[in-house]
Short mmCIF file of C-alpha atoms and ligand atoms in Angstrom, two decimals:
data_model
loop_
_atom_site.label_atom_id
_atom_site.label_comp_id
_atom_site.label_asym_id
_atom_site.label_seq_id
_atom_site.Cartn_x
_atom_site.Cartn_y
_atom_site.Cartn_z
CA MET A 786 0.13 -0.13 -0.07
CA SER A 787 1.76 3.18 -0.91
CA VAL A 788 1.82 6.28 1.27
CA MET A 789 2.35 9.95 1.84
CA TYR A 790 5.06 11.27 4.13
CA LEU A 791 4.57 14.65 4.74
CA ARG A 792 6.99 17.04 6.81
CA GLY A 793 5.68 20.91 7.09
CA GLY A 794 6.95 23.97 8.43
CA ARG A 795 8.29 24.14 4.98
CA PRO A 796 7.02 26.82 3.62
CA LEU A 797 5.71 26.56 -0.42
CA GLU A 798 7.50 28.62 -2.67
CA GLY A 799 6.61 28.41 -6.54
CA GLU A 800 4.08 28.62 -10.26
CA LEU A 801 2.62 25.82 -11.43
CA THR A 802 0.00 25.05 -14.13
CA VAL A 803 -2.43 22.94 -12.65
CA HIS A 804 -4.42 19.58 -14.58
CA GLY A 805 -6.62 19.66 -16.26
CA ALA A 806 -10.51 18.87 -14.65
CA LYS A 807 -12.01 16.02 -13.72
CA ASN A 808 -15.52 16.98 -13.58
CA SER A 809 -14.96 18.55 -16.71
CA VAL A 810 -13.36 15.45 -18.80
CA LEU A 811 -15.78 12.67 -17.82
CA PRO A 812 -18.42 14.49 -19.50
CA ILE A 813 -16.79 15.14 -22.23
CA LEU A 814 -15.66 11.52 -22.68
CA ALA A 815 -18.72 10.75 -22.37
CA ALA A 816 -20.34 12.81 -25.08
CA CYS A 817 -17.64 10.81 -27.12
CA LEU A 818 -20.52 8.84 -28.23
CA LEU A 819 -22.42 10.96 -29.41
CA ALA A 820 -19.34 11.71 -32.07
CA ARG A 821 -19.37 9.93 -35.25
CA GLY A 822 -15.46 10.55 -35.93
CA PRO A 823 -12.80 10.26 -34.07
CA VAL A 824 -12.22 13.05 -31.23
CA THR A 825 -9.16 14.43 -29.78
CA LEU A 826 -8.86 15.34 -26.00
CA ARG A 827 -6.31 17.77 -24.89
CA ASN A 828 -5.24 18.63 -21.04
CA CYS A 829 -6.64 15.55 -19.88
CA PRO A 830 -5.43 14.87 -16.37
CA ARG A 831 -4.37 10.90 -15.76
CA LEU A 832 -6.59 10.33 -12.67
CA THR A 833 -7.84 6.52 -11.84
CA ASP A 834 -11.53 8.08 -12.86
CA VAL A 835 -10.50 8.10 -16.08
CA THR A 836 -9.16 5.50 -16.45
CA ALA A 837 -12.39 3.82 -15.22
CA ALA A 838 -14.25 5.79 -18.16
CA LEU A 839 -11.93 4.77 -20.51
CA ALA A 840 -12.19 0.98 -19.98
CA ILE A 841 -16.47 1.77 -19.86
CA LEU A 842 -15.93 3.34 -23.46
CA ARG A 843 -13.80 0.54 -24.68
CA ARG A 844 -16.68 -1.97 -23.69
CA LEU A 845 -18.66 -0.22 -25.22
CA GLY A 846 -16.96 -0.47 -28.55
CA CYS A 847 -14.53 2.70 -28.86
CA ARG A 848 -11.97 2.62 -29.28
CA ALA A 849 -9.75 4.96 -26.33
CA GLU A 850 -6.59 4.93 -25.23
CA GLN A 851 -4.28 8.12 -23.64
CA GLU A 852 -0.66 8.88 -23.91
CA GLY A 853 0.24 11.34 -21.59
CA HIS A 854 -2.06 14.35 -21.32
CA THR A 855 -3.38 13.38 -24.70
CA VAL A 856 -6.73 11.48 -24.64
CA LEU A 857 -7.80 9.36 -28.16
CA VAL A 858 -11.96 8.25 -28.74
CA ASP A 859 -12.99 6.94 -32.09
CA PRO A 860 -16.20 5.85 -31.14
CA THR A 861 -17.12 5.10 -35.24
CA GLY A 862 -17.57 1.10 -33.38
CA ALA A 863 -19.52 2.33 -30.46
CA SER A 864 -22.10 -0.41 -30.66
CA GLY A 865 -23.08 -1.55 -26.64
CA CYS A 866 -25.36 0.12 -24.46
CA SER A 867 -24.97 -1.34 -20.86
CA ILE A 868 -22.46 -0.61 -18.21
CA SER A 869 -21.59 -3.07 -15.64
CA GLU A 870 -22.29 -3.16 -12.35
CA GLU A 871 -18.22 -3.80 -11.38
CA GLN A 872 -18.13 -0.30 -13.63
CA MET A 873 -20.28 1.28 -12.10
CA ARG A 874 -19.41 0.57 -8.51
CA ALA A 875 -15.68 1.19 -9.95
CA MET A 876 -16.99 5.05 -10.26
CA ARG A 877 -20.40 6.54 -9.52
CA SER A 878 -20.60 9.05 -11.81
CA SER A 879 -20.87 6.70 -14.68
CA ILE A 880 -23.61 7.19 -14.86
CA ILE A 881 -22.96 10.30 -16.80
CA PHE A 882 -22.81 7.92 -19.68
CA LEU A 883 -26.90 6.91 -19.77
CA GLY A 884 -27.89 10.37 -21.70
CA PRO A 885 -25.65 9.73 -24.21
CA LEU A 886 -26.38 6.67 -24.43
CA LEU A 887 -30.00 6.83 -24.83
CA ALA A 888 -29.63 10.08 -27.90
CA ARG A 889 -26.89 7.36 -29.83
CA MET A 890 -28.17 3.99 -29.31
CA GLY A 891 -31.68 4.43 -28.47
CA GLU A 892 -31.01 1.88 -25.15
CA ALA A 893 -29.32 1.55 -21.78
CA HIS A 894 -28.86 -0.95 -19.28
CA LEU A 895 -26.99 0.62 -15.94
CA THR A 896 -27.16 -0.40 -12.39
CA TYR A 897 -27.52 1.60 -9.78
CA PRO A 898 -24.78 4.02 -9.16
CA GLY A 899 -24.89 3.60 -5.23
CA GLY A 900 -24.05 5.80 -2.71
CA CYS A 901 -20.60 7.00 -2.14
CA GLU A 902 -18.03 8.14 0.78
CA LEU A 903 -19.88 11.17 0.76
CA GLY A 904 -23.13 9.85 0.62
CA PRO A 905 -26.62 8.16 -0.64
CA ARG A 906 -26.23 9.49 -4.07
CA PRO A 907 -29.24 9.76 -6.08
CA ILE A 908 -30.17 9.81 -9.17
CA ASP A 909 -34.11 10.39 -9.78
CA LEU A 910 -33.24 13.46 -11.20
CA HIS A 911 -31.52 11.98 -14.26
CA LEU A 912 -34.23 9.54 -14.93
CA GLY A 913 -36.37 12.35 -14.54
CA ALA A 914 -34.84 14.13 -16.96
CA ILE A 915 -34.46 10.92 -19.60
CA ARG A 916 -38.17 10.30 -18.84
CA ALA A 917 -39.36 14.16 -19.96
CA LEU A 918 -37.24 13.81 -23.12
CA GLY A 919 -39.96 11.42 -23.81
CA CYS A 920 -37.66 7.45 -22.94
CA GLU A 921 -39.45 4.68 -21.17
CA VAL A 922 -37.27 3.88 -18.15
CA ARG A 923 -37.68 0.43 -16.13
CA GLU A 924 -36.51 0.23 -13.01
CA ASP A 925 -35.81 -3.79 -12.30
CA ARG A 926 -32.90 -4.79 -10.30
CA GLY A 927 -30.96 -1.80 -12.54
CA ILE A 928 -32.26 0.59 -14.79
CA HIS A 929 -33.00 -0.12 -18.33
CA CYS A 930 -34.32 2.50 -20.53
CA GLN A 931 -35.01 1.88 -24.28
CA GLY A 932 -37.05 4.92 -26.97
CA GLN A 933 -35.09 7.52 -29.39
CA PRO A 934 -35.17 10.80 -27.29
CA ARG A 935 -38.10 13.69 -28.36
CA GLY A 936 -36.75 17.37 -27.72
CA GLY A 937 -38.81 18.43 -24.82
CA GLU A 938 -39.43 20.41 -21.27
CA ILE A 939 -36.99 19.14 -18.18
CA GLN A 940 -37.97 21.30 -14.88
CA LEU A 941 -34.98 20.34 -12.71
CA ALA A 942 -35.94 20.44 -9.49
CA LEU A 943 -32.40 21.27 -7.52
CA PRO A 944 -29.84 22.26 -9.72
CA SER A 945 -27.66 19.04 -9.72
CA VAL A 946 -24.67 18.98 -12.48
CA GLY A 947 -24.85 15.67 -13.75
CA ALA A 948 -28.36 15.75 -14.03
CA THR A 949 -28.24 18.99 -15.61
CA GLU A 950 -24.87 16.89 -18.16
CA ASN A 951 -27.47 13.50 -18.44
CA ALA A 952 -30.17 15.90 -20.00
CA MET A 953 -27.50 17.69 -22.25
CA LEU A 954 -26.33 15.59 -24.39
CA CYS A 955 -29.43 12.73 -23.87
CA ALA A 956 -31.15 15.90 -25.50
CA VAL A 957 -28.40 16.62 -28.27
CA GLY A 958 -29.74 13.11 -29.73
CA ALA A 959 -33.41 14.32 -29.35
CA ASP A 960 -34.79 15.64 -32.71
CA GLY A 961 -36.68 18.33 -31.77
CA PRO A 962 -36.15 21.40 -29.19
CA THR A 963 -35.27 20.92 -25.59
CA THR A 964 -34.84 23.20 -22.73
CA ILE A 965 -33.47 22.95 -19.60
CA THR A 966 -34.80 24.95 -16.30
CA ASN A 967 -32.69 25.18 -13.02
CA ALA A 968 -29.92 23.89 -14.38
CA ALA A 969 -26.80 24.03 -12.91
CA ARG A 970 -24.10 26.51 -13.51
CA GLU A 971 -20.55 25.12 -12.53
CA PRO A 972 -18.25 25.78 -15.16
CA GLU A 973 -17.45 22.29 -16.42
CA ILE A 974 -20.90 22.41 -17.95
CA GLY A 975 -19.57 25.88 -19.86
CA ASP A 976 -17.03 23.23 -20.90
CA LEU A 977 -19.06 20.17 -21.93
CA GLN A 978 -20.78 22.90 -24.06
CA SER A 979 -18.28 24.57 -25.65
CA PHE A 980 -16.93 20.90 -26.76
CA LEU A 981 -20.50 19.63 -28.03
CA ASN A 982 -20.26 22.75 -30.18
CA HIS A 983 -17.16 22.17 -31.49
CA LEU A 984 -18.55 18.83 -33.14
CA GLY A 985 -21.52 20.93 -34.67
CA ALA A 986 -23.74 20.57 -31.30
CA LYS A 987 -26.66 23.61 -30.36
CA VAL A 988 -26.58 24.03 -27.02
CA GLN A 989 -26.84 27.77 -25.33
CA GLY A 990 -27.06 29.32 -22.49
CA ALA A 991 -24.88 26.63 -20.12
CA GLY A 992 -23.45 28.91 -16.83
CA SER A 993 -27.51 30.43 -16.69
CA SER A 994 -29.93 28.40 -15.01
CA THR A 995 -31.56 27.97 -18.29
CA VAL A 996 -29.94 25.24 -21.25
CA THR A 997 -31.45 24.79 -24.47
CA VAL A 998 -30.41 22.44 -26.93
CA GLU A 999 -30.99 21.86 -30.52
CA GLY A 1000 -31.81 18.15 -31.31
CA GLY A 1001 -31.20 16.46 -34.28
CA ARG A 1002 -27.86 16.83 -35.24
CA THR A 1003 -24.89 15.10 -36.10
CA LEU A 1004 -21.66 15.17 -34.88
CA SER A 1005 -18.71 15.36 -35.65
CA GLY A 1006 -14.97 14.69 -34.66
CA GLY A 1007 -12.62 16.97 -33.72
CA GLU A 1008 -10.36 18.51 -31.32
CA TYR A 1009 -10.73 20.30 -27.63
CA THR A 1010 -8.62 21.23 -24.52
CA VAL A 1011 -10.21 20.65 -21.47
CA MET A 1012 -10.09 23.42 -19.00
CA GLY A 1013 -8.15 24.01 -15.76
CA ASP A 1014 -9.28 21.60 -12.78
CA ARG A 1015 -10.16 24.86 -9.93
CA ILE A 1016 -10.67 21.98 -6.93
CA VAL A 1017 -7.30 21.74 -7.52
CA ALA A 1018 -5.67 24.71 -7.45
CA ALA A 1019 -8.40 25.82 -4.39
CA THR A 1020 -6.33 22.74 -2.71
CA LEU A 1021 -2.98 23.91 -3.33
CA LEU A 1022 -4.44 27.42 -2.37
CA SER A 1023 -5.39 25.78 0.89
CA ALA A 1024 -2.27 23.73 1.38
CA ALA A 1025 -0.05 27.63 0.70
CA ALA A 1026 -1.94 29.18 2.91
CA CYS A 1027 -1.11 25.93 5.61
CA ALA A 1028 2.39 26.11 5.56
CA GLY A 1029 3.15 29.78 4.36
CA GLY A 1030 4.80 31.11 1.42
CA ARG A 1031 3.66 32.06 -1.69
CA VAL A 1032 2.21 30.10 -4.32
CA ARG A 1033 1.46 31.77 -8.45
CA LEU A 1034 -0.86 28.87 -10.53
CA SER A 1035 -1.95 29.34 -14.06
CA GLY A 1036 -4.45 27.43 -16.24
CA VAL A 1037 -7.48 28.28 -14.54
CA ASP A 1038 -9.85 30.85 -14.71
CA TRP A 1039 -9.76 32.99 -11.19
CA ARG A 1040 -13.31 34.02 -11.60
CA HIS A 1041 -14.13 30.19 -11.01
CA LEU A 1042 -12.33 30.78 -7.83
CA ALA A 1043 -13.20 33.71 -6.65
CA THR A 1044 -16.34 31.93 -3.70
CA VAL A 1045 -13.14 30.60 -2.38
CA LEU A 1046 -10.52 33.30 -3.10
CA SER A 1047 -12.86 35.44 -0.79
CA VAL A 1048 -12.21 33.70 1.58
CA PHE A 1049 -8.62 33.00 1.69
CA HIS A 1050 -8.08 36.64 1.37
CA GLN A 1051 -11.18 37.52 4.99
CA ALA A 1052 -8.25 35.07 6.30
CA GLY A 1053 -5.31 37.08 5.91
CA CYS A 1054 -3.46 35.77 2.56
CA ARG A 1055 -2.68 38.16 0.05
CA VAL A 1056 -4.11 37.20 -3.22
CA GLU A 1057 -4.17 38.28 -6.38
CA SER A 1058 -5.78 37.40 -9.88
CA ARG A 1059 -5.06 38.40 -13.13
CA MET A 1060 -6.59 36.07 -16.20
CA GLU A 1061 -3.44 34.04 -16.42
CA TYR A 1062 -2.49 33.34 -13.30
CA VAL A 1063 -4.12 32.97 -9.09
CA GLU A 1064 -1.84 33.93 -6.84
CA LEU A 1065 -1.97 33.42 -3.34
CA GLU A 1066 0.92 34.82 -0.08
CA ARG A 1067 0.82 33.94 3.05
CA THR A 1068 3.23 34.98 5.72
CA ARG A 1069 4.55 32.35 8.04
CA ASP A 1070 4.29 34.93 11.45
CA LEU A 1071 1.08 36.07 11.14
CA PRO A 1072 -1.78 33.71 11.69
CA LEU A 1073 -4.65 32.94 9.65
CA LYS A 1074 -8.43 34.33 11.10
CA GLY A 1075 -11.08 32.14 11.39
CA VAL A 1076 -14.16 33.90 8.46
CA PRO A 1077 -17.34 33.92 10.51
CA THR A 1078 -19.25 31.21 8.37
CA ILE A 1079 -18.52 29.68 5.32
CA ARG A 1080 -21.98 27.84 3.72
CA THR A 1081 -21.52 25.50 1.02
CA ALA A 1082 -24.50 25.86 -2.44
CA PRO A 1083 -24.75 25.31 -5.70
CA TYR A 1084 -21.82 27.41 -8.61
CA PRO A 1085 -21.41 30.99 -8.32
CA GLY A 1086 -22.01 29.45 -4.23
CA PHE A 1087 -18.71 28.31 -2.20
CA PRO A 1088 -18.30 24.76 -4.46
CA THR A 1089 -19.19 21.61 -1.69
CA ASP A 1090 -15.54 20.21 -3.53
CA ALA A 1091 -13.32 23.12 -1.22
CA GLN A 1092 -15.19 22.89 1.70
CA ALA A 1093 -12.39 20.17 2.72
CA PRO A 1094 -9.39 21.96 1.69
CA VAL A 1095 -10.56 25.07 2.90
CA MET A 1096 -11.09 23.50 6.67
CA ALA A 1097 -8.14 22.00 6.88
CA ALA A 1098 -6.48 25.52 6.05
CA LEU A 1099 -9.47 27.42 8.97
CA ALA A 1100 -8.36 24.92 11.39
CA ALA A 1101 -4.75 26.66 13.25
CA ALA A 1102 -6.64 30.00 12.76
CA GLN A 1103 -6.69 32.31 15.41
CA GLY A 1104 -11.04 32.79 15.74
CA CYS A 1105 -13.76 30.15 14.87
CA THR A 1106 -15.29 29.25 11.61
CA LEU A 1107 -18.80 28.06 11.14
CA PHE A 1108 -19.13 25.79 8.06
CA VAL A 1109 -22.17 24.69 6.76
CA GLU A 1110 -22.14 21.46 3.77
CA THR A 1111 -25.43 21.82 2.30
CA MET A 1112 -25.19 19.30 -0.45
CA PHE A 1113 -24.19 15.98 0.59
CA ASP A 1114 -24.80 13.90 4.32
CA SER A 1115 -21.39 12.91 4.86
CA ARG A 1116 -19.10 15.51 3.81
CA TYR A 1117 -16.87 15.95 6.84
CA ARG A 1118 -15.16 12.51 7.05
CA HIS A 1119 -12.10 14.26 7.42
CA VAL A 1120 -12.89 15.55 10.19
CA PRO A 1121 -12.07 13.07 12.86
CA GLU A 1122 -8.24 12.77 10.83
CA LEU A 1123 -7.75 16.62 11.40
CA ILE A 1124 -8.96 16.12 14.99
CA ARG A 1125 -6.22 13.37 15.05
CA MET A 1126 -3.50 16.48 13.77
CA GLY A 1127 -4.71 18.25 17.24
CA ALA A 1128 -7.57 20.17 15.07
CA ASP A 1129 -10.94 21.86 17.52
CA ILE A 1130 -13.90 20.25 15.28
CA THR A 1131 -17.39 19.79 16.45
CA THR A 1132 -19.77 18.97 14.06
CA GLU A 1133 -23.29 18.59 14.00
CA GLY A 1134 -25.59 17.00 10.99
CA ARG A 1135 -24.72 19.53 8.02
CA VAL A 1136 -23.00 22.04 10.47
CA ALA A 1137 -19.11 22.25 11.43
CA LEU A 1138 -17.77 24.58 14.19
CA VAL A 1139 -13.78 24.64 13.63
CA ARG A 1140 -12.54 26.80 16.29
CA GLY A 1141 -8.51 27.68 15.66
CA VAL A 1142 -5.35 26.57 17.17
CA GLU A 1143 -1.87 28.00 16.99
CA ARG A 1144 -0.95 24.85 14.23
CA LEU A 1145 -1.83 21.30 14.39
CA HIS A 1146 0.86 18.69 13.93
CA GLY A 1147 1.61 15.76 12.23
CA ALA A 1148 -0.27 12.22 12.63
CA ARG A 1149 -0.87 9.17 11.12
CA VAL A 1150 -4.29 10.19 8.82
CA GLU A 1151 -6.41 8.29 7.13
CA ALA A 1152 -8.41 9.68 3.31
CA SER A 1153 -11.61 7.76 2.77
CA ASP A 1154 -12.82 10.59 0.32
CA LEU A 1155 -11.16 12.08 -2.56
CA ARG A 1156 -11.16 16.05 -1.52
CA GLY A 1157 -10.60 14.99 2.32
CA GLY A 1158 -7.39 13.55 1.50
CA GLY A 1159 -6.16 16.41 -0.31
CA ALA A 1160 -7.13 18.95 3.12
CA LEU A 1161 -5.00 16.30 4.93
CA ALA A 1162 -2.17 16.73 2.40
CA ALA A 1163 -2.85 20.09 2.67
CA ALA A 1164 -3.32 20.69 6.23
CA ALA A 1165 0.42 18.36 6.75
CA LEU A 1166 2.23 20.66 5.73
CA GLY A 1167 1.20 23.28 7.76
CA ALA A 1168 2.17 21.27 10.58
CA GLU A 1169 4.62 20.76 13.62
CA GLY A 1170 6.58 17.91 12.58
CA THR A 1171 5.20 14.52 9.97
CA THR A 1172 2.50 13.24 9.19
CA VAL A 1173 2.15 10.31 7.03
CA LEU A 1174 -1.33 10.05 4.32
CA SER A 1175 -2.96 6.51 4.04
CA GLY A 1176 -5.77 5.62 1.58
CA LEU A 1177 -4.59 6.76 -1.55
CA ASN A 1178 -6.73 5.50 -3.65
CA HIS A 1179 -9.26 8.17 -3.22
CA ILE A 1180 -6.95 11.22 -3.95
CA ASP A 1181 -5.42 9.35 -7.01
CA ARG A 1182 -9.18 9.48 -8.50
CA GLY A 1183 -8.54 13.22 -8.96
CA TYR A 1184 -5.18 14.77 -8.29
CA GLU A 1185 -2.51 13.71 -10.50
CA GLY A 1186 0.65 13.16 -8.31
CA LEU A 1187 -0.27 15.23 -5.71
CA GLU A 1188 3.22 14.51 -4.25
CA GLY A 1189 4.37 15.94 -7.43
CA MET A 1190 2.50 18.82 -7.58
CA LEU A 1191 3.47 19.66 -3.60
CA GLN A 1192 7.43 18.71 -4.61
CA ALA A 1193 7.30 21.48 -7.41
CA LEU A 1194 6.12 23.98 -5.13
CA GLY A 1195 9.20 23.00 -2.31
CA ALA A 1196 7.30 21.02 0.08
CA ASP A 1197 8.89 17.63 1.68
CA VAL A 1198 7.16 14.90 0.34
CA GLU A 1199 7.10 11.68 -0.90
CA ARG A 1200 5.35 8.73 -1.34
CA ARG A 1201 6.40 5.20 0.12
CA GLU A 1202 5.01 1.73 -0.46
CA GLU A 1203 4.64 0.35 2.91
CA ALA A 1204 3.63 -3.54 3.86
C1 EPZ B 2509 -20.91 16.64 -9.09
O1 EPZ B 2509 -22.10 15.71 -9.03
C2 EPZ B 2509 -19.23 16.67 -8.74
N1 EPZ B 2509 -18.54 15.68 -9.64
C3 EPZ B 2509 -19.41 16.58 -7.90
O2 EPZ B 2509 -17.50 16.62 -7.45
C4 EPZ B 2509 -19.90 17.38 -7.18
O3 EPZ B 2509 -19.25 17.45 -5.67
C5 EPZ B 2509 -20.97 17.67 -7.05
O4 EPZ B 2509 -21.44 17.93 -8.64
C6 EPZ B 2509 -21.33 18.89 -7.15
O5 EPZ B 2509 -20.98 20.22 -7.30
C7 EPZ B 2509 -18.35 15.44 -10.70
O6 EPZ B 2509 -18.65 16.42 -11.56
C8 EPZ B 2509 -17.93 13.94 -12.09
P1 EPZ B 2509 -24.80 17.03 -7.98
P2 EPZ B 2509 -22.99 14.92 -9.26
O7 EPZ B 2509 -26.18 16.17 -8.83
O8 EPZ B 2509 -23.34 15.91 -10.16
C9 EPZ B 2509 -28.59 15.73 -4.93
C10 EPZ B 2509 -15.40 16.39 -6.33
O9 EPZ B 2509 -15.26 15.76 -5.40
N2 EPZ B 2509 -28.87 15.12 -6.32
O10 EPZ B 2509 -24.73 18.62 -8.48
O11 EPZ B 2509 -23.21 13.90 -8.52
C11 EPZ B 2509 -27.22 15.19 -4.62
O12 EPZ B 2509 -27.66 13.94 -3.54
C12 EPZ B 2509 -17.02 15.29 -6.81
O13 EPZ B 2509 -15.21 16.21 -7.81
C13 EPZ B 2509 -30.24 14.58 -6.17
O14 EPZ B 2509 -30.84 14.63 -5.30
O15 EPZ B 2509 -23.71 16.17 -7.70
C14 EPZ B 2509 -26.84 16.58 -4.20
O16 EPZ B 2509 -27.15 16.85 -2.44
C15 EPZ B 2509 -17.73 14.74 -5.51
N3 EPZ B 2509 -30.72 13.27 -7.32
C16 EPZ B 2509 -26.93 17.49 -5.34
O17 EPZ B 2509 -28.76 17.03 -6.04
C17 EPZ B 2509 -30.45 13.18 -8.29
O18 EPZ B 2509 -30.98 13.07 -9.30
C18 EPZ B 2509 -25.91 18.55 -6.10
O19 EPZ B 2509 -25.41 16.80 -6.55
C19 EPZ B 2509 -28.82 14.28 -8.15
C20 EPZ B 2509 -28.14 15.12 -7.48
#
């Protein structure tokens, strides 16, 4: 089993280009099923979730391979319409293949993605969107969908990212126009819209609450560059806030991080945001300050995926911070691990009260979900002594070589094999 050894106390210093966004490349890979020719994707991160998505595309009859940060998908041979239980369990966001499978094949058979470390992950909004486009959905020991989608009106009860993306992808293959209201506004949906339009679709409104899709268009193959990962950026900025120093990140649009940058500024960091880069500086001898309340919300609110990394920074601060996690039931699994490092945090349901302490100390801690793992690595760099972090399989789902990124910024970190 591999573990990360992180020695705290050294300020971070340096510049880095953030890798491509996991939550953008996954729906774009599913969207490749809609293309009638080969697709080349650039700036694709090397992540276990990307590997899982490529395996699904191959099982569906596509050619799909990754060379470095370039992915080639040739969907011309696509013939399958089923995704196995094992594949759905390997990556619960595989539900994103439902919409494109129906649009391409007129049929789709998947199993329930099941919950994950964050709690139950319902898909009722995904299935409701598919039904609104006239497809038959039968739930009988799995999800069995039939029918060529027809354009229609989809009202989402919640601005679900995945349901918005599934609805868009299904609607591209529908005959007739579709309107999606109460759509999620995350930047990754904008990236998906740009990709689809680049291949010949006609999708408008991504980033707003109403997305319209003109159906019945055949998509060509093409080339596309995936956007940078704003949550990886938030995690690296948090590491700098924990350890002190100055870090400059390029490859992400600072506007996609505005709420996170505002919190770091309120906590006493110097934050500089330009179109080309985001920079955070924190002088070590100036303690961070607690921030009154951080409430997670759908974009453009404070991103739930940044909650754990930001909490890691505010655990060692002067003053308290109240976190309210509105998106998922159990998104505080990093809290007991931060407490093992000396943090003073009380949770009650979806609320966490962080009472800042002077400094955390190293400990043996375990990641039990992706962003919680990133948070523990960041916390370790500001802690006194050495932290041994396990559960790296979670981290490798969404961070491409986290230890390498931190080393590039001057951190004393290494990955070792342990019996
Ligand atoms: C996406 O998950 C991201 N994953 C998550 O990132 C992110 O935390 C989440 O959006 C919120 O921003 C990917 O993009 C692959 P939702 P998704 O549907 O689409 C409820 C990470 O760390 N809901 O927007 O699954 C749901 O329970 C991951 O990279 C329903 O009730 O999130 C939640 O409370 C973790 N019914 C809320 O909506 C549904 O059918 C928002 O979930 C679907 C969702």
